[in-house]
Protein backbone atom coordinates (compact mmCIF):
# COMPACT_ATOMS: atom_id res chain seq x y z
CA GLU A 1 -11.78 30.86 22.65
CA TYR A 2 -14.37 32.85 24.70
CA GLY A 3 -16.07 29.49 25.47
CA VAL A 4 -17.48 29.29 21.94
CA CYS A 5 -18.20 26.07 19.99
CA GLU A 6 -19.17 24.34 23.23
CA ASN A 7 -22.30 23.16 21.51
CA LEU A 8 -21.44 22.10 17.98
CA ARG A 9 -24.86 20.57 17.47
CA LYS A 10 -26.46 24.02 17.64
CA LEU A 11 -24.05 25.26 15.01
CA GLU A 12 -24.86 22.35 12.74
CA ILE A 13 -28.60 22.98 13.07
CA THR A 14 -28.30 26.68 12.27
CA GLY A 15 -25.74 26.10 9.54
CA VAL A 16 -23.29 28.52 11.15
CA SER A 17 -19.63 27.56 11.42
CA CYS A 18 -17.27 28.22 14.31
CA ARG A 19 -15.34 30.52 11.99
CA ASP A 20 -18.48 32.58 11.31
CA VAL A 21 -19.24 32.84 15.03
CA TYR A 22 -15.73 34.02 15.79
CA ALA A 23 -15.35 36.44 12.88
CA LYS A 24 -18.86 37.94 12.76
CA LEU A 25 -19.78 37.84 16.44
CA LEU A 26 -16.97 37.37 18.94
CA HIS A 27 -14.17 39.19 17.16
CA ARG A 28 -16.40 42.04 16.03
CA TYR A 29 -17.89 42.64 19.49
CA ARG A 30 -14.91 41.59 21.63
CA HIS A 31 -14.39 45.15 22.88
CA ILE A 32 -17.76 45.30 24.66
CA LEU A 33 -17.19 42.30 26.96
CA GLY A 34 -16.77 43.20 30.63
CA LEU A 35 -18.19 45.78 33.06
CA TRP A 36 -19.71 49.11 32.05
CA GLN A 37 -21.38 52.12 33.59
CA PRO A 38 -24.29 53.60 31.60
CA ASP A 39 -24.57 57.36 31.26
CA ILE A 40 -27.98 57.88 32.90
CA GLY A 41 -27.51 61.29 34.45
CA PRO A 42 -26.85 61.02 38.20
CA TYR A 43 -28.16 57.45 38.46
CA GLY A 44 -25.50 55.44 36.60
CA GLY A 45 -25.69 51.66 36.74
CA LEU A 46 -23.77 48.42 36.34
CA LEU A 47 -23.81 46.48 33.07
CA ASN A 48 -22.04 43.14 32.57
CA VAL A 49 -21.55 41.97 28.97
CA VAL A 50 -20.83 38.25 28.67
CA VAL A 51 -20.67 35.45 26.11
CA ASP A 52 -23.42 32.88 26.68
CA GLY A 53 -23.28 30.05 24.15
CA LEU A 54 -24.07 31.58 20.76
CA PHE A 55 -25.13 34.88 22.31
CA ILE A 56 -23.47 37.99 23.69
CA ILE A 57 -25.78 39.36 26.38
CA GLY A 58 -25.73 42.65 28.26
CA TRP A 59 -27.05 42.13 31.80
CA MET A 60 -27.97 45.12 33.93
CA TYR A 61 -27.25 44.34 37.60
CA LEU A 62 -29.62 45.89 40.14
CA PRO A 63 -29.30 46.04 43.95
CA PRO A 64 -31.80 44.01 46.00
CA HIS A 65 -34.89 45.74 47.27
CA ASP A 66 -34.33 48.32 50.00
CA PRO A 67 -33.26 47.79 52.75
CA HIS A 68 -32.25 44.12 52.33
CA VAL A 69 -28.58 44.80 51.67
CA ASP A 70 -27.46 41.19 52.24
CA ASP A 71 -29.81 39.78 49.58
CA PRO A 72 -28.30 38.78 46.20
CA MET A 73 -28.21 41.15 43.25
CA ARG A 74 -31.01 41.16 40.70
CA PHE A 75 -30.31 41.28 36.96
CA LYS A 76 -32.18 41.70 33.72
CA PRO A 77 -31.09 41.59 30.04
CA LEU A 78 -30.92 44.89 28.15
CA PHE A 79 -29.67 43.58 24.80
CA ARG A 80 -28.36 40.48 23.09
CA ILE A 81 -26.38 39.77 19.96
CA HIS A 82 -26.54 36.47 18.10
CA LEU A 83 -25.61 34.83 14.80
CA MET A 84 -28.30 32.49 13.58
CA GLU A 85 -27.54 32.75 9.89
CA ARG A 86 -24.52 33.36 7.69
CA LYS A 87 -25.16 37.05 7.00
CA CYS A 88 -24.17 39.09 10.03
CA ALA A 89 -24.75 39.40 13.75
CA THR A 90 -28.23 40.44 14.85
CA VAL A 91 -28.67 42.96 17.69
CA GLU A 92 -31.87 42.78 19.71
CA CYS A 93 -33.19 45.16 22.38
CA MET A 94 -34.53 43.26 25.41
CA TYR A 95 -36.04 46.27 27.19
CA GLY A 96 -39.73 46.17 28.03
CA HIS A 97 -42.15 43.27 28.38
CA LYS A 98 -42.94 42.35 24.76
CA GLY A 99 -39.88 40.25 24.03
CA PRO A 100 -36.80 40.83 21.82
CA HIS A 101 -37.00 43.43 19.07
CA ASN A 102 -34.74 45.27 16.65
CA GLY A 103 -31.81 47.17 18.14
CA HIS A 104 -28.42 48.58 17.23
CA ILE A 105 -24.96 48.76 18.86
CA GLN A 106 -22.24 51.21 17.90
CA ILE A 107 -18.73 50.80 19.25
CA VAL A 108 -17.58 54.41 19.61
CA LYS A 109 -14.09 53.47 20.77
CA LYS A 110 -12.36 50.73 22.76
CA ASP A 111 -13.76 51.80 26.13
CA GLU A 112 -17.10 53.24 25.03
CA PHE A 113 -20.13 51.97 23.11
CA SER A 114 -23.76 52.91 22.68
CA THR A 115 -27.05 51.05 22.25
CA LYS A 116 -30.15 52.13 20.39
CA CYS A 117 -33.61 50.61 20.23
CA ASN A 118 -35.19 50.81 16.78
CA GLN A 119 -38.68 49.81 17.97
CA THR A 120 -39.37 51.78 21.14
CA ASP A 121 -43.11 51.11 20.75
CA HIS A 122 -42.28 47.66 22.17
CA HIS A 123 -41.53 49.38 25.49
CA ARG A 124 -45.02 50.83 25.84
CA MET A 125 -47.84 49.21 27.82
CA SER A 126 -51.53 49.18 27.04
CA GLY A 127 -52.31 50.95 30.32
CA GLY A 128 -50.09 53.90 29.42
CA ARG A 129 -47.54 55.59 31.66
CA GLN A 130 -49.42 54.74 34.84
CA GLU A 131 -49.13 51.01 34.17
CA GLU A 132 -45.50 51.41 33.16
CA PHE A 133 -44.79 53.27 36.41
CA ARG A 134 -46.55 50.68 38.59
CA THR A 135 -44.64 47.86 36.86
CA TRP A 136 -41.32 49.70 37.18
CA LEU A 137 -42.03 50.42 40.87
CA ARG A 138 -42.68 46.76 41.64
CA GLU A 139 -39.48 45.73 39.86
CA GLU A 140 -37.30 48.57 41.17
CA TRP A 141 -38.58 48.79 44.76
CA GLY A 142 -40.65 45.65 45.29
CA ARG A 143 -43.66 47.64 46.48
CA THR A 144 -46.44 50.01 45.44
CA LEU A 145 -46.45 53.77 45.86
CA GLU A 146 -49.14 53.41 48.54
CA ASP A 147 -46.66 51.36 50.61
CA ILE A 148 -44.24 54.29 50.69
CA PHE A 149 -45.52 56.78 53.25
CA HIS A 150 -42.58 59.20 53.17
CA GLU A 151 -43.56 62.04 50.82
CA HIS A 152 -39.96 63.00 50.00
CA MET A 153 -39.19 59.38 49.09
CA GLN A 154 -42.23 59.29 46.78
CA GLU A 155 -40.93 62.39 45.01
CA LEU A 156 -37.47 60.86 44.56
CA ILE A 157 -38.93 57.64 43.16
CA LEU A 158 -41.20 59.43 40.70
CA MET A 159 -38.31 61.65 39.61
CA LYS A 160 -36.10 58.63 38.91
CA PHE A 161 -38.81 56.92 36.85
CA ILE A 162 -39.43 60.03 34.71
CA TYR A 163 -35.70 60.60 34.20
CA THR A 164 -34.60 57.03 33.44
CA SER A 165 -37.58 55.96 31.30
CA GLN A 166 -36.96 58.74 28.76
CA TYR A 167 -33.82 56.96 27.52
CA ASP A 168 -35.76 53.95 26.13
CA ASN A 169 -32.58 51.84 26.30
CA CYS A 170 -30.72 54.28 24.02
CA LEU A 171 -27.62 54.61 26.17
CA THR A 172 -23.90 55.26 26.13
CA TYR A 173 -21.68 52.98 28.25
CA ARG A 174 -18.17 53.57 29.57
CA ARG A 175 -15.89 50.79 30.74
CA ILE A 176 -15.16 50.27 34.42
CA TYR A 177 -12.69 47.90 36.07
CA LEU A 178 -12.78 45.98 39.31
CA PRO A 179 -10.30 47.47 41.81
CA PRO A 180 -6.92 45.68 42.06
CA GLY A 181 -6.01 44.32 45.47
CA SER A 182 -2.92 43.40 47.47
CA PRO A 183 -2.32 41.09 50.46
CA ASP A 184 -1.81 44.15 52.70
CA ASP A 185 -5.27 45.60 52.07
CA LEU A 186 -7.56 45.97 55.08
CA MET A 187 -10.11 43.78 53.28
CA LYS A 188 -10.62 42.56 49.74
CA PRO A 189 -11.63 45.48 47.49
CA GLY A 190 -14.63 45.15 45.19
CA LEU A 191 -18.25 46.13 44.63
CA PHE A 192 -20.70 46.58 47.50
CA LYS A 193 -24.41 47.28 47.98
CA GLY A 194 -25.04 50.15 50.40
CA THR A 195 -28.02 51.81 52.06
CA TYR A 196 -28.55 55.49 51.24
CA GLY A 197 -31.63 56.59 53.15
CA SER A 198 -34.57 57.62 50.98
CA HIS A 199 -32.53 56.94 47.84
CA GLY A 200 -32.59 53.20 48.54
CA LEU A 201 -29.70 50.82 47.84
CA GLU A 202 -26.78 51.91 45.69
CA ILE A 203 -23.66 50.22 44.31
CA VAL A 204 -20.27 51.41 45.59
CA MET A 205 -16.75 50.38 44.54
CA LEU A 206 -14.27 50.09 47.42
CA SER A 207 -10.61 50.53 46.43
CA PHE A 208 -7.36 51.00 48.36
CA HIS A 209 -4.79 53.69 47.67
CA GLY A 210 -1.90 53.58 50.15
CA LYS A 211 -3.04 55.22 53.38
CA LYS A 212 -6.52 55.86 51.99
CA ALA A 213 -9.49 53.76 50.97
CA LYS A 214 -12.12 55.18 48.64
CA GLY A 215 -15.75 54.33 48.04
CA THR A 216 -16.83 55.42 44.54
CA LYS A 217 -20.47 55.38 43.48
CA ILE A 218 -21.29 53.15 40.52
CA THR A 219 -24.95 54.04 40.91
CA GLY A 220 -25.99 57.37 42.34
CA ASP A 221 -28.79 59.81 43.04
CA PRO A 222 -29.67 63.50 42.49
CA ASN A 223 -27.65 64.55 45.57
CA ILE A 224 -24.43 62.57 45.00
CA PRO A 225 -24.30 61.29 41.40
CA ALA A 226 -22.70 58.10 40.13
CA GLY A 227 -18.93 58.48 39.72
CA GLN A 228 -18.44 60.62 42.82
CA GLN A 229 -16.38 59.50 45.80
CA THR A 230 -19.00 58.92 48.48
CA VAL A 231 -16.66 57.99 51.36
CA GLU A 232 -12.93 58.23 52.03
CA ILE A 233 -11.30 56.24 54.85
CA ASP A 234 -8.13 57.44 56.56
CA LEU A 235 -6.31 54.18 57.30
CA ALA A 236 -3.59 56.03 59.20
CA HIS A 237 -6.10 57.17 61.85
CA PRO A 238 -7.92 54.34 63.61
CA LEU A 239 -10.62 55.24 66.13
CA GLN A 240 -10.97 53.63 69.54
CA LEU A 241 -14.69 53.42 70.25
CA PRO A 242 -15.91 53.84 73.83
CA ASP A 243 -17.42 50.90 75.73
CA ILE A 244 -20.85 49.76 74.64
CA LYS A 245 -22.66 51.83 77.27
CA ASN A 246 -20.99 55.10 76.31
CA LEU A 247 -21.19 54.26 72.61
CA ARG A 248 -24.97 54.69 72.82
CA ASP A 249 -24.34 58.36 73.63
CA PHE A 250 -24.08 60.20 70.30
CA SER A 251 -22.34 63.17 71.91
CA GLU A 252 -19.52 60.89 73.09
CA LEU A 253 -18.96 59.44 69.62
CA SER A 254 -19.18 62.95 68.15
CA ARG A 255 -16.49 64.17 70.56
CA ILE A 256 -14.11 61.36 69.57
CA VAL A 257 -14.61 61.92 65.83
CA LEU A 258 -14.30 65.70 65.96
CA GLU A 259 -11.11 65.45 68.02
CA MET A 260 -9.69 63.13 65.36
CA GLN A 261 -10.81 65.55 62.65
CA GLU A 262 -8.83 68.31 64.34
CA THR A 263 -5.79 66.01 64.66
CA VAL A 264 -5.94 65.17 60.95
CA ARG A 265 -6.35 68.85 60.02
CA ARG A 266 -3.34 69.82 62.15
CA GLU A 267 -1.17 67.03 60.71
CA GLU A 268 -2.06 68.01 57.14
CA GLN A 269 -1.23 71.62 57.87
CA GLU A 270 2.15 70.69 59.39
CA HIS A 271 2.85 68.42 56.43
CA GLN A 272 2.15 71.25 53.98
CA GLU A 273 4.40 73.63 55.91
CA GLU A 274 7.23 71.08 55.86
CA GLU A 275 6.83 70.45 52.12
CA GLU A 276 6.85 74.08 51.00
CA PRO A 277 10.56 74.88 51.67
CA CYS A 278 11.77 71.58 50.27
CA SER A 279 9.34 70.90 47.42
CA GLN A 280 12.18 70.19 45.02
CA GLN A 281 13.64 67.55 47.32
CA ALA A 282 10.22 65.97 47.84
CA ALA A 283 9.74 65.68 44.09
CA CYS A 284 12.91 63.59 43.91
CA GLN A 285 11.77 61.03 46.49
CA PRO A 286 11.00 57.50 45.22
CA ALA A 287 7.39 57.08 44.11
CA ALA A 288 6.83 54.17 46.48
CA LYS A 289 7.48 56.37 49.51
CA ALA A 290 5.31 59.21 48.21
CA LEU A 291 2.41 56.82 47.68
CA GLY A 292 2.77 55.10 51.03
CA GLY A 293 4.08 51.90 49.47
CA GLU A 294 7.08 49.89 50.61
CA GLY A 295 9.54 52.27 52.25
CA ALA A 296 13.23 51.91 52.95
CA ASP A 297 15.32 52.64 56.05
CA GLY A 298 12.62 51.46 58.41
CA GLU A 299 9.98 53.93 57.19
CA GLU A 300 6.54 52.74 58.21
CA THR A 301 4.26 52.14 55.23
CA ALA A 302 0.49 52.52 55.13
CA ALA A 303 0.06 48.77 55.13
CA GLY A 304 2.47 48.46 58.02
CA ALA A 305 0.53 51.03 60.00
CA GLU A 306 -2.68 49.15 59.31
CA GLY A 307 -1.17 45.86 60.38
CA THR A 308 0.08 47.35 63.64
CA THR A 309 -3.34 48.83 64.37
CA GLN A 310 -5.08 45.56 63.70
CA ASP A 311 -2.61 43.58 65.79
CA GLN A 312 -3.26 45.86 68.76
CA ALA A 313 -7.03 45.90 68.34
CA PRO A 314 -9.16 43.04 69.68
CA ALA A 315 -10.36 40.40 67.22
CA SER A 316 -13.84 41.83 67.65
CA GLN A 317 -15.53 44.37 69.89
CA PRO A 318 -19.18 45.04 70.70
CA PHE A 319 -20.86 47.54 68.44
CA VAL A 320 -24.16 49.40 68.57
CA LEU A 321 -25.38 52.55 66.87
CA PRO A 322 -25.67 55.60 69.13
CA MET A 323 -29.14 56.76 70.05
CA GLY A 324 -30.55 59.09 67.40
CA VAL A 325 -28.54 57.66 64.48
CA ILE A 326 -30.94 56.54 61.74
CA SER A 327 -30.40 53.25 59.92
CA ARG A 328 -32.49 51.85 57.07
CA ASN A 329 -31.42 48.36 58.08
CA GLU A 330 -31.56 47.53 61.80
CA ASP A 331 -30.10 44.08 61.13
CA TYR A 332 -26.49 45.30 61.22
CA PRO A 333 -23.73 43.25 62.97
CA ARG A 334 -23.38 43.80 66.71
CA THR A 335 -19.61 43.26 66.70
CA CYS A 336 -16.90 44.93 64.62
CA ARG A 337 -13.19 44.41 64.02
CA ILE A 338 -11.82 47.94 63.77
CA CYS A 339 -12.91 51.53 63.07
CA PHE A 340 -11.22 54.41 61.23
CA TYR A 341 -11.79 58.10 60.84
CA GLY A 342 -13.25 59.00 57.46
CA THR A 343 -15.17 61.58 55.52
CA GLY A 344 -18.43 61.30 53.61
CA LEU A 345 -19.56 63.46 50.71
CA ILE A 346 -22.90 65.26 51.14
CA ALA A 347 -24.59 67.80 48.86
CA GLY A 348 -27.86 69.47 48.06
CA HIS A 349 -30.17 68.40 45.24
CA GLY A 350 -28.38 68.60 41.90
CA PHE A 351 -24.99 68.12 43.58
CA THR A 352 -25.05 71.67 44.90
CA SER A 353 -22.68 72.87 47.65
CA PRO A 354 -20.86 69.52 48.02
CA GLU A 355 -18.71 69.10 51.13
CA ARG A 356 -16.81 66.34 52.87
CA THR A 357 -18.04 65.78 56.42
CA PRO A 358 -16.54 63.64 59.22
CA GLY A 359 -17.66 60.11 59.94
CA VAL A 360 -16.71 56.65 61.16
CA PHE A 361 -15.77 53.69 58.95
CA VAL A 362 -16.71 50.43 60.72
CA LEU A 363 -15.23 47.14 59.49
CA PHE A 364 -17.54 44.29 60.49
CA ASP A 365 -16.07 41.33 58.59
CA ASP A 366 -14.57 40.39 55.21
CA ASP A 367 -17.82 41.17 53.38
CA ARG A 368 -19.49 43.98 55.32
CA PHE A 369 -18.64 47.46 56.51
CA GLY A 370 -20.55 50.53 57.64
CA PHE A 371 -20.22 54.28 57.72
CA ILE A 372 -21.68 56.64 60.33
CA TRP A 373 -22.43 60.07 58.81
CA LEU A 374 -21.90 62.32 61.79
CA GLU A 375 -23.57 65.45 60.43
CA LEU A 376 -26.57 63.56 59.03
CA LYS A 377 -26.84 61.30 62.11
CA SER A 378 -27.28 58.47 59.64
CA PHE A 379 -25.74 55.02 59.12
CA SER A 380 -25.01 53.23 55.83
CA LEU A 381 -24.49 49.46 55.79
CA TYR A 382 -22.55 47.91 52.89
CA SER A 383 -22.50 44.26 51.83
CA ARG A 384 -20.23 42.68 49.21
CA ILE A 385 -21.59 41.82 45.75
CA LYS A 386 -20.65 38.17 45.37
CA VAL A 387 -20.65 37.84 41.59
CA SER A 388 -17.70 36.54 39.57
CA PHE A 389 -17.47 39.15 36.80
CA GLN A 390 -15.41 38.14 33.77
CA ASN A 391 -13.22 40.44 31.61
CA ALA A 392 -13.32 43.07 34.38
CA GLU A 393 -9.72 43.17 35.61
CA ALA A 394 -7.77 46.38 35.06
CA PRO A 395 -4.75 45.93 32.77
CA SER A 396 -2.68 47.93 35.28
CA ARG A 397 -2.96 49.96 38.46
CA GLU A 398 -2.49 53.11 36.39
CA ALA A 399 -5.39 52.12 34.11
CA PHE A 400 -7.66 51.66 37.13
CA ASP A 401 -6.70 55.03 38.64
CA GLU A 402 -7.29 56.71 35.28
CA MET A 403 -10.71 55.06 35.06
CA LEU A 404 -11.65 56.43 38.50
CA LYS A 405 -10.62 59.94 37.46
CA ASN A 406 -12.62 59.70 34.26
CA ILE A 407 -15.92 58.61 35.80
CA GLN A 408 -15.59 61.25 38.52
CA SER A 409 -14.89 64.02 36.02
CA LEU A 410 -17.91 62.95 33.94
CA ALA A 411 -20.10 63.04 37.07
CA THR A 412 -18.87 66.50 37.96
C-alpha cells in the first residue's frame, strides 16, 4: 500500500519493519498526501505531497522562468518525513541552503495542515539579506535585478521577496483538487502556466461548468490574489475573428468583442425578466437543465452548443495579435481552433476596485490557450502543466465546486 516496502533491504538495514512504516509514517500522515495551496497572502502556491520510498516529501512546484511558458515546471522540497528508527517519524525542514534541519507538522483537520521550522537560523546566509535576495532572485526569476530594467517590475519583485521570506517555511496549507472532466469538454481541464505581465508566470486551474469555463488562480499577485477567478469563458458565445489582415486592427477586434458584450448583457437581462414571474416554476426544473447538462425534449445543452460551434468552425484559422496588444511571449501559435467571448478580472493594488472586463479566449490546441485583455491591451498565453499528480482527484463534483468556493472566499 502507498508503494511502501518496495525496498526491503533498506528496512532491514535500518531495523524498521513494514508495520512500523505503515503505522508510524504512512497511516499517521496519510491525510497530507496530494495537492495543496499554501496561505502566503496574495501569492499562494502549489505543493505536492508524495510518498517516495521511505520518505514523505512535500515538493513546491514553481512555474518556469518568465516568459518561457512552454518550459517544464521547476520544483524544490520544502519538508520531508522519514522513519529511520523505531521511535517515531522525523519531520525535517528542507528550506534554505544548509541541508535538512528540525521541523514540525501539525494536521489541523483533514483538508488543512501546517508546517513549522524549529531552526530558522538554517535559512540565513552569511552575506545577510542582500545575499538571500540575490539567491532568491536567481532561483525565482533566473536573472539579476540589474537585468530587469522596468522599475515597476523591480518593485513587484522586491515586494514579493520581503513578503514571502518572512514566513520562513512556517505555513498553513489547504487541500486543492484537480478539476474533473467529461468527454464533452472543450479541452481537457487541468493546471496551466500563464503569463501575467510584470508579475511573471502564474499557475491557473481551468475547469468547466456547463456553459462556462473558469480559470482560477493557484498562484497570484498583489492585484489579483491566488484563489480568485482570473478569467471566465462564455462557451455559448463563440467569436468569429476577422481575416488576418483586419485582425491586426485592434479597433476591429474591439468592435466585435464589445458588440458581443452587449449581446450577452441583453440576453442576461431578458433571462432575468423571464425568470422573475415564474421563479417558483424555475425552481422545480430538473437540476441537469438548470446547470446546462443533458436536457430532455430536444433542449440544446452547453456541450451540444459547443459541439455545433466547433463543427461549423474550421479545423484551424490564422491568428495574430492586433497591433498595440502587448505580449510577454511573442512565440505564441499563429493558428487557432476557435475563440469565445470571455471576461477577465482586473483590480488595483491590494485587490482594490475589482471588475470583470471583456476579452477573447483563444483555443490554440489541446495544451495551449490564450486570453486577450481588451481594456489592458494585453495578451496572456497559457500552457498545460504536464505532471501526473497523485492523490489529487476530487471525490465528487460537489467536493470540487466547494473547494473552489473556499479558496476564493479565503482570497477575498
